[in-house]
Amino acid sequence: MTVQPSDPAVAAFVAAVNAGDKGAFLAALADDATMSDDGTDRDLSAWAEREIFSSNGRMDVEDVSADGLTLTATYTNDTWGSMRTRWAFTVTDGRVSHFETGQA
């Protein structure tokens, strides 16, 4: 059963990933958004293309923190298969300004 994120910016991020919608994904992000994967800063654009859009990435959210900014999800893409992941978001002015992801 998929849990819906309570923060609107995080919900938009997850919906965009699951729809494979690059435009909606970019709209959910602040213009200067950053990210890290397993503790290493990554180029967000290159990472998203490789891990989400060209590999059919999708998130099945299992749990969301009380503030709506941290979630646990089964993340699946055509490259790596499925893995349990943790996502932590920073939201600024209604858009994701930073996110951290990694194995949970």
mmCIF file of C-alpha atoms in Angstrom, residues 4 13 15 18-19 24 30-31 38 41-42 44 46 50 57-58 60 68 70-72 78 85 93-94 97-98 103-104:
data_model
loop_
_atom_site.group_PDB
_atom_site.id
_atom_site.type_symbol
_atom_site.label_atom_id
_atom_site.label_comp_id
_atom_site.label_asym_id
_atom_site.label_seq_id
_atom_site.Cartn_x
_atom_site.Cartn_y
_atom_site.Cartn_z
ATOM 1 C CA GLN A 4 0.824 9.709 0.264
ATOM 2 C CA PHE A 13 8.159 15.360 -6.365
ATOM 3 C CA ALA A 15 4.090 12.149 -8.311
ATOM 4 C CA ASN A 18 6.157 8.050 -10.655
ATOM 5 C CA ALA A 19 4.727 9.646 -13.794
ATOM 6 C CA ALA A 24 6.629 18.310 -13.309
ATOM 7 C CA ALA A 30 13.777 25.102 -6.592
ATOM 8 C CA ASP A 31 15.855 26.630 -9.385
ATOM 9 C CA ASP A 38 24.282 7.741 -0.174
ATOM 10 C CA ASP A 41 26.718 15.204 -3.492
ATOM 11 C CA ARG A 42 25.603 14.534 -7.070
ATOM 12 C CA LEU A 44 21.024 16.645 -9.817
ATOM 13 C CA ALA A 46 22.583 13.977 -14.494
ATOM 14 C CA ARG A 50 20.174 8.311 -15.109
ATOM 15 C CA GLY A 57 12.335 5.087 -11.818
ATOM 16 C CA ARG A 58 9.393 4.913 -9.442
ATOM 17 C CA ASP A 60 6.344 3.175 -3.579
ATOM 18 C CA GLY A 68 6.156 15.168 5.840
ATOM 19 C CA THR A 70 11.293 12.318 5.357
ATOM 20 C CA LEU A 71 10.014 9.141 3.814
ATOM 21 C CA THR A 72 10.876 5.518 3.336
ATOM 22 C CA ASP A 78 15.317 -0.745 -14.677
ATOM 23 C CA THR A 85 15.379 3.764 0.379
ATOM 24 C CA ASP A 93 9.110 28.551 -0.608
ATOM 25 C CA GLY A 94 6.979 25.557 -1.555
ATOM 26 C CA SER A 97 15.525 22.878 -2.497
ATOM 27 C CA HIS A 98 17.530 19.817 -1.438
ATOM 28 C CA GLN A 103 19.491 2.849 1.078
ATOM 29 C CA ALA A 104 17.370 2.460 4.192
#
